[in-house]
Short mmCIF file of C-alpha atoms and ligand atoms in Angstrom, two decimals:
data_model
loop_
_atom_site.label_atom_id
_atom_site.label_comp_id
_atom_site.label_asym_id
_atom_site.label_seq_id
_atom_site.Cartn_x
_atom_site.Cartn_y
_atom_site.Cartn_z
CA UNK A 1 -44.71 13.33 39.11
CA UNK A 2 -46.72 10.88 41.07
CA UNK A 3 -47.71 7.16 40.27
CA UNK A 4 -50.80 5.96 40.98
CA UNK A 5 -49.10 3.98 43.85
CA UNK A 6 -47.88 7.11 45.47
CA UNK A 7 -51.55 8.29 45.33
CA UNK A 8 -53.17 5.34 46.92
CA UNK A 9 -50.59 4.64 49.12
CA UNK A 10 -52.76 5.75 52.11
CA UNK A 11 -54.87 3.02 51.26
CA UNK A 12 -52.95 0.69 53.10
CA UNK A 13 -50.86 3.02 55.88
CA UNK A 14 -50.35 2.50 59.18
CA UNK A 15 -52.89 -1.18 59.04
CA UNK A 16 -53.47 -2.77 62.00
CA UNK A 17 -54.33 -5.76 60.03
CA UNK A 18 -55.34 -7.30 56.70
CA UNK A 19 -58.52 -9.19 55.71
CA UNK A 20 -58.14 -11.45 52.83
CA UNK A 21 -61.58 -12.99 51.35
CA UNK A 22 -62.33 -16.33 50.52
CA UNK A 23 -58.29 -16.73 49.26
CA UNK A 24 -57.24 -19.42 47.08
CA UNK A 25 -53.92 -21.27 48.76
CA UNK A 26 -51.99 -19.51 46.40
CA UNK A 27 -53.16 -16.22 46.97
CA UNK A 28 -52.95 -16.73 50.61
CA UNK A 29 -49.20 -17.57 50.76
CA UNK A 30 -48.40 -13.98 49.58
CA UNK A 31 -49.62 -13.21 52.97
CA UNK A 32 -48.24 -15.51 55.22
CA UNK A 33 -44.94 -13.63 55.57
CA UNK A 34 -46.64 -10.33 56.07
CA UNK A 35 -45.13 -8.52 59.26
CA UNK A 36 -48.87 -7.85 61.19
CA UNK A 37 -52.24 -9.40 61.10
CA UNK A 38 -53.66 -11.41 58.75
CA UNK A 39 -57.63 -12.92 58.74
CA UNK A 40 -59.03 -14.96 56.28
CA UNK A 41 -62.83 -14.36 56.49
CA UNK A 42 -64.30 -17.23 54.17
CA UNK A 43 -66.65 -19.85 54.13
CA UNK A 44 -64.00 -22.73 54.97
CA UNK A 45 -60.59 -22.03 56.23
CA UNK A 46 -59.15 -24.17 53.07
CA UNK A 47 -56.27 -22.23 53.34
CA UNK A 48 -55.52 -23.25 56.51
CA UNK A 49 -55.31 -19.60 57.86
CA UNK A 50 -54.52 -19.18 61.75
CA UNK A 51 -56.50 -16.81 62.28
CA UNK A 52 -60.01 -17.63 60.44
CA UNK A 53 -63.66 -15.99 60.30
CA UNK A 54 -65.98 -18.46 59.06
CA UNK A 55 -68.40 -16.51 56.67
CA UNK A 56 -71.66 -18.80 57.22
CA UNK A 57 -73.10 -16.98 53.90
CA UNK A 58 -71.99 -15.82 50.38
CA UNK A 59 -72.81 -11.90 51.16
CA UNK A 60 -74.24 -10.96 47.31
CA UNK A 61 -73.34 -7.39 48.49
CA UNK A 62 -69.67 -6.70 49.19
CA UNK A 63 -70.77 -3.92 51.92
CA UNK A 64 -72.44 -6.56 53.39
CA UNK A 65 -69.66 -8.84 53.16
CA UNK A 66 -67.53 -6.58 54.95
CA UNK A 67 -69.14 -5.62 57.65
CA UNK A 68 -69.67 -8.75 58.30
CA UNK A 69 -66.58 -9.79 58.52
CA UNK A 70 -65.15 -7.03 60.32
CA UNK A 71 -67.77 -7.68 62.89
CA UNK A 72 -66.66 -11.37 63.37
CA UNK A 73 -63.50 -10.40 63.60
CA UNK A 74 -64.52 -7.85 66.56
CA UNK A 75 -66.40 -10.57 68.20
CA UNK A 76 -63.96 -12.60 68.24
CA UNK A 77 -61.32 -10.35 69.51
CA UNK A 78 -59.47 -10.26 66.57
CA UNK A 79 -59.67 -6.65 66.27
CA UNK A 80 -60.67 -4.03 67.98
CA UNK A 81 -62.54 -1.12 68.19
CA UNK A 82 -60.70 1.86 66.37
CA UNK A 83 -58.27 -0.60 64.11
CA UNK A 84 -57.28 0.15 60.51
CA UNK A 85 -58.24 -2.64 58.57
CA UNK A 86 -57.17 -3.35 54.63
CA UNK A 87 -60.04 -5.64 53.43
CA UNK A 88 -58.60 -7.69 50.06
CA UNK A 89 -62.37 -8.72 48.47
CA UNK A 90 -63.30 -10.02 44.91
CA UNK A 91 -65.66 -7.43 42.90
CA UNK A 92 -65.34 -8.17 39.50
CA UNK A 93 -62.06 -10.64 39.57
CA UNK A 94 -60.25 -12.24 41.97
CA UNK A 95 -59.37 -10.48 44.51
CA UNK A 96 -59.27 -6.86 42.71
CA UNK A 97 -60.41 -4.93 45.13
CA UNK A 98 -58.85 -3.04 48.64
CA UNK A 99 -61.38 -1.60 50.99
CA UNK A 100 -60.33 0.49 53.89
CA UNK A 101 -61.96 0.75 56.77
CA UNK A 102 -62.14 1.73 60.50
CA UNK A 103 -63.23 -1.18 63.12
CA UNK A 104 -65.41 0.67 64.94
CA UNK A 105 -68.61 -0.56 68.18
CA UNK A 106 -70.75 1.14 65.28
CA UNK A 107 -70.41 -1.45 62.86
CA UNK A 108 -71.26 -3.32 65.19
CA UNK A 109 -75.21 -4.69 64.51
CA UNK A 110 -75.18 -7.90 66.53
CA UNK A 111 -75.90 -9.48 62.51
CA UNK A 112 -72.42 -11.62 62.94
CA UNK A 113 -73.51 -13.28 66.10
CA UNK A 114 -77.32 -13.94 65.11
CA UNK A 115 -76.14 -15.73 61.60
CA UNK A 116 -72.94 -17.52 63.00
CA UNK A 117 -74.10 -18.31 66.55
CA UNK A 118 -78.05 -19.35 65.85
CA UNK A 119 -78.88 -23.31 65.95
CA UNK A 120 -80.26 -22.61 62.68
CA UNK A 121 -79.24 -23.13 59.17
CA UNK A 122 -77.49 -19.56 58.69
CA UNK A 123 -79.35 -19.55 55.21
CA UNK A 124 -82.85 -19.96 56.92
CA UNK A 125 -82.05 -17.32 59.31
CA UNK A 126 -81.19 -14.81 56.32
CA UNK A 127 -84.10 -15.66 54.90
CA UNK A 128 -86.76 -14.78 57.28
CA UNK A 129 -84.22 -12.15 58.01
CA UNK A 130 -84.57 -10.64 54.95
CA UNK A 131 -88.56 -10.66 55.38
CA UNK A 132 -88.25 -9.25 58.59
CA UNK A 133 -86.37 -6.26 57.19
CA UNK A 134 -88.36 -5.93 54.05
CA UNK A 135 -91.77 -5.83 55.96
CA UNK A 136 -90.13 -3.07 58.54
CA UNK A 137 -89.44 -1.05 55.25
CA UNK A 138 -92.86 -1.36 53.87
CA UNK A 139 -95.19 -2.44 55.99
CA UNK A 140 -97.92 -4.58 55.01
CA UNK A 141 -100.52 -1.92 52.61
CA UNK A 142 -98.20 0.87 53.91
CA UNK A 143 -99.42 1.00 57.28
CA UNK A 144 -96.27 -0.51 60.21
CA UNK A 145 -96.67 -4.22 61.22
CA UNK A 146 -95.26 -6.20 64.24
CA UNK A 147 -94.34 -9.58 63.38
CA UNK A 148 -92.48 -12.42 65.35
CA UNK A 149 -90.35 -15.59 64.05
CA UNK A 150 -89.08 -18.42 66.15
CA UNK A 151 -86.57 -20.30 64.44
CA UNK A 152 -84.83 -23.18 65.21
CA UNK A 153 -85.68 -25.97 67.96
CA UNK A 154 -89.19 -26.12 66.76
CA UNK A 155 -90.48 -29.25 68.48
CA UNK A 156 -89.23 -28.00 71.85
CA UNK A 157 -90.85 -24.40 70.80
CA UNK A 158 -94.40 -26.05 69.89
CA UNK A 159 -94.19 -27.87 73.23
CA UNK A 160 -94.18 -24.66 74.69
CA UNK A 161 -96.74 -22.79 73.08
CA UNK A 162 -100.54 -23.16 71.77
CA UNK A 163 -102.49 -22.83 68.32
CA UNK A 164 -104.53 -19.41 68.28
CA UNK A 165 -106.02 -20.20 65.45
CA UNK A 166 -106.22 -23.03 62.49
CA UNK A 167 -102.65 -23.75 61.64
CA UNK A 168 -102.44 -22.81 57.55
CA UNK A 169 -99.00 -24.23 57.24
CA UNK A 170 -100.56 -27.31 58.96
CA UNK A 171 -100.26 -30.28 56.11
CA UNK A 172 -98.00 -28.23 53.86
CA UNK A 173 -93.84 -28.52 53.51
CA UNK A 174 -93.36 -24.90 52.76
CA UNK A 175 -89.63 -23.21 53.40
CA UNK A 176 -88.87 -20.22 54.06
CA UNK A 177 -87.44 -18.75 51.19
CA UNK A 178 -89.61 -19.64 48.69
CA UNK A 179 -90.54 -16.64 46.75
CA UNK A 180 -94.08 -17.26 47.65
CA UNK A 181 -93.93 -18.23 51.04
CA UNK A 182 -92.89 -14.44 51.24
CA UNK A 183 -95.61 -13.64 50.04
CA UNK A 184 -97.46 -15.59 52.42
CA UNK A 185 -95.57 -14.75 55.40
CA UNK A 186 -96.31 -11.05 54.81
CA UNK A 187 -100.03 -11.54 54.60
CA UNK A 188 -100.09 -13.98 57.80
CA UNK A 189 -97.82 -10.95 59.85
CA UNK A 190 -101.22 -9.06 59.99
CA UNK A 191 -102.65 -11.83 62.36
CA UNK A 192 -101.44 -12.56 65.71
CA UNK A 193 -99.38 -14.88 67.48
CA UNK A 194 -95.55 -16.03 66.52
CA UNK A 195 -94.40 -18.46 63.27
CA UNK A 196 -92.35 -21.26 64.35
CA UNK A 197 -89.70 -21.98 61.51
CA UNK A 198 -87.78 -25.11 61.99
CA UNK A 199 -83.69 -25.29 61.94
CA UNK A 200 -83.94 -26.61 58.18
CA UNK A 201 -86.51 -23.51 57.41
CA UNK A 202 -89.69 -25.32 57.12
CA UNK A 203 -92.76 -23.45 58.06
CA UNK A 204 -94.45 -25.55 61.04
CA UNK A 205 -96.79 -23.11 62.21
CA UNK A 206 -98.15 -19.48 62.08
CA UNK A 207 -100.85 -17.93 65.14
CA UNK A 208 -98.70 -19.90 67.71
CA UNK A 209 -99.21 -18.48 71.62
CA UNK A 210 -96.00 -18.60 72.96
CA UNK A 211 -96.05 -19.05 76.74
CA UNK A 212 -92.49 -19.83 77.94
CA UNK A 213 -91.65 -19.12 81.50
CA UNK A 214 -90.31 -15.66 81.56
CA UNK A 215 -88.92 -15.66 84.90
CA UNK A 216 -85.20 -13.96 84.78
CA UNK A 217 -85.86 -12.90 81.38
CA UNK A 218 -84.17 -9.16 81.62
CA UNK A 219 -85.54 -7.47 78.20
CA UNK A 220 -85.16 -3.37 77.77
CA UNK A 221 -88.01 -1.38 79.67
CA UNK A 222 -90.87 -0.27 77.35
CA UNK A 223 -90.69 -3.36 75.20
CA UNK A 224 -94.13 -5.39 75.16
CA UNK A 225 -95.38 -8.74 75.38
CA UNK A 226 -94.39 -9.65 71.73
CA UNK A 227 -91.22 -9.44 72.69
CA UNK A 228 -91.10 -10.77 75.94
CA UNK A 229 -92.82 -13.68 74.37
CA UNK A 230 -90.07 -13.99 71.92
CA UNK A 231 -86.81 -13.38 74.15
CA UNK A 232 -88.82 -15.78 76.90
CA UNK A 233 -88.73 -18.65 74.56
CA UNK A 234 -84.73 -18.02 73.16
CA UNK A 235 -83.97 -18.89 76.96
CA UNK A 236 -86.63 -21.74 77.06
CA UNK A 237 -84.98 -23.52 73.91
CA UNK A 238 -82.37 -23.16 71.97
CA UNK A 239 -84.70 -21.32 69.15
CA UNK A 240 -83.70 -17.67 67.89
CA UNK A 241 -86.34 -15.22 67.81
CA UNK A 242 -86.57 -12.15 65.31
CA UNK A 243 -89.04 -9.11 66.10
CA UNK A 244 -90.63 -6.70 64.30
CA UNK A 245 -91.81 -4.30 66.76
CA UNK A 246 -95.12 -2.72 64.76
CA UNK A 247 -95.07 0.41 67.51
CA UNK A 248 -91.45 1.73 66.96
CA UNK A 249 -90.42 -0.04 63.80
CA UNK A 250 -87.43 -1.91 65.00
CA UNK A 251 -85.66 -5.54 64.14
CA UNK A 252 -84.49 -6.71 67.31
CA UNK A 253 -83.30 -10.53 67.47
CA UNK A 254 -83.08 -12.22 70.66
CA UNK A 255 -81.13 -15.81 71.79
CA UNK A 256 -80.57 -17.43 75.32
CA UNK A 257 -83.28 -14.71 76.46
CA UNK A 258 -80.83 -11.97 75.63
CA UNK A 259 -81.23 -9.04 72.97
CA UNK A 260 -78.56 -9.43 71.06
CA UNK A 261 -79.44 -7.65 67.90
CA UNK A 262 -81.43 -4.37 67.36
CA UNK A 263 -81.43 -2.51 64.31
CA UNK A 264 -83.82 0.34 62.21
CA UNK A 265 -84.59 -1.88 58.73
CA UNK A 266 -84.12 1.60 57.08
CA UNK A 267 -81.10 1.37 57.73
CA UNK A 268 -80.25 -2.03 56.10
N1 ATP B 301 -97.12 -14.77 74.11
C1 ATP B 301 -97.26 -14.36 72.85
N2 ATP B 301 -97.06 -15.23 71.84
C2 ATP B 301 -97.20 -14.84 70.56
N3 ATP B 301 -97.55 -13.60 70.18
C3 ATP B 301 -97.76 -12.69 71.16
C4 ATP B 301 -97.62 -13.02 72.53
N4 ATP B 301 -97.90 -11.91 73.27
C5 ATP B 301 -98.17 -10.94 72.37
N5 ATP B 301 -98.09 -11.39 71.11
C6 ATP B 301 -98.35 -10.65 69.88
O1 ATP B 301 -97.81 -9.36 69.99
C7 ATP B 301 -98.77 -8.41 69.61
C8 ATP B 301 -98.45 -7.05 70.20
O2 ATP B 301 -98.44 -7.09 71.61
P1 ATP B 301 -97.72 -5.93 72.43
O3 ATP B 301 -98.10 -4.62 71.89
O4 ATP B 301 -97.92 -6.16 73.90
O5 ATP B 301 -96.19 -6.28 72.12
P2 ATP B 301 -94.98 -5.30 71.92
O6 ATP B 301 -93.79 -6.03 72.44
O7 ATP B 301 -95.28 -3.95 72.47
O8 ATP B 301 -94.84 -5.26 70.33
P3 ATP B 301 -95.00 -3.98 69.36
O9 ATP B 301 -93.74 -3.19 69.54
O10 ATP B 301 -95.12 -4.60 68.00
O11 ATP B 301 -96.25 -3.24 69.80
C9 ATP B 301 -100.06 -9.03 70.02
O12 ATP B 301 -101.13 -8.49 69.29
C10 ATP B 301 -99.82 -10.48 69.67
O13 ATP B 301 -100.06 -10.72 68.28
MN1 MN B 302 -96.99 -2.71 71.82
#
């Protein structure tokens, strides 16, 4: 006869180290004496962990939540690439859930590094994120559409760039975010030019001509002038850009005039 420990036993074999969610202190102490790794991946290290991945959002989905994670954890050398990890999450209760899963350069999206390392607020870059994605998936009437976001640094980004056209977010205090700034957003994608978001995720401007200098700016053959516009200007200022190319359907962030994210939104 087995127990249901013997069964899931393999759950947490051979780890190379063990994640622990958002822990209360008391939950955490169980830990501290554990003979291997131990990360707290949260949004404050109230525990006082010693080895700590800040989690700049509350990931809804735990999938998301993990990956995350684990991807912090790989960017900051934590783990590596092929590592068992045990990740300790809360599903329905506390902490009553133990995901296992593989470290692996495949998890790897570049998502970590774009929420945790923009100038940003890490909700504002989720946000236009999440409209970035969603038009990639649909497209705007079901035909593909390129769009381009510039977030963060805004001032320094509208120095460096011109109005093609009337400014609709001109006189308004619009966020992104706002279910129907979305909307909005979506509608605007269809016209040219780049929207400049500010850190705090106001909408300054839409139909902005970007023209940083793009001089050592090293982006991957067979990408355009959207986003050479767009990586240009992440090396100009301290802005993050996010791309949605219309001719091969990708998401491809860019920051210090480096690609540092590229994903399919199908995907996502
Ligand atoms: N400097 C710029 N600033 C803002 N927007 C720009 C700039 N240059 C190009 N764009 C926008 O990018 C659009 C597409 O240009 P282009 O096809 O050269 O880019 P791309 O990088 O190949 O993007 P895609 O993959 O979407 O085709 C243009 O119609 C224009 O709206
Ligand atoms: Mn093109």
């Amino acid at each position: 006869m087995s127990t249901p420990a013997d069964l899931l036993d393999d759950l947490t074999a051979d780890l190379d180290a063990v994640f622990v969610f958002s822990p209360s202190s008391g939950f955490y102490e169980r830990f501290e004496d554990l003979d291997g790794e131990v990360v707290v991946i949260a949004p404050e290290n109230v525990v006082d962990a010693e080895v700590f991945v800040e989690l700049p959002l509350e990931f809804e989905n735990v999938r998301d939540r993990i990956k995350f994670g684990v991807e912090g954890a790989m960017d900051r050398g934590v783990v590596d690439d092929g590592d068992e990890v045990a990740c300790v999450v809360s599903v329905f209760d506390e902490h009553d859930s133990v995901v296992r899963v593989r470290a692996d350069e495949s998890m790897h999206s570049g998502v970590y590094d774009l929420f945790a390392n923009s100038r940003a607020d890490p909700g504002v870059i989720r946000d236009v994120f999440e409209v970035v994605i969603e038009l990639g998936k649909k497209g705007q009437k079901g035909k593909p559409v390129g769009a381009l976001f510039v977030i963060g640094d805004a001032g320094k980004v509208m120095n460096k760039s011109r109005p093609l056209s009337y400014n609709p977010f001109e006189k308004s205090h619009v966020h992104v975010g706002d279910p129907i700034v979305n909307v909005m957003l979506k509608e605007f994608s269809r016209l040219d030019g780049a929207f400049v978001i500010s850190d705090s995720g106001k909408i300054v401007s839409a139909y902005r001509y970007l023209e940083p200098g793009a001089e050592g700016v090293d982006i991957p053959k067979g990408l355009g002038t959207r986003h050479m516009a767009g990586a240009a200007v992440t090396r100009a200022t301290n802005a993050t850009a996010i791309v949605l190319s219309e001719s091969d359907g990708m998401v491809r962030a860019f920051k210090g005039g480096e690609l540092i994210l590229e994903i399919d939104p199908e995907d996502y």
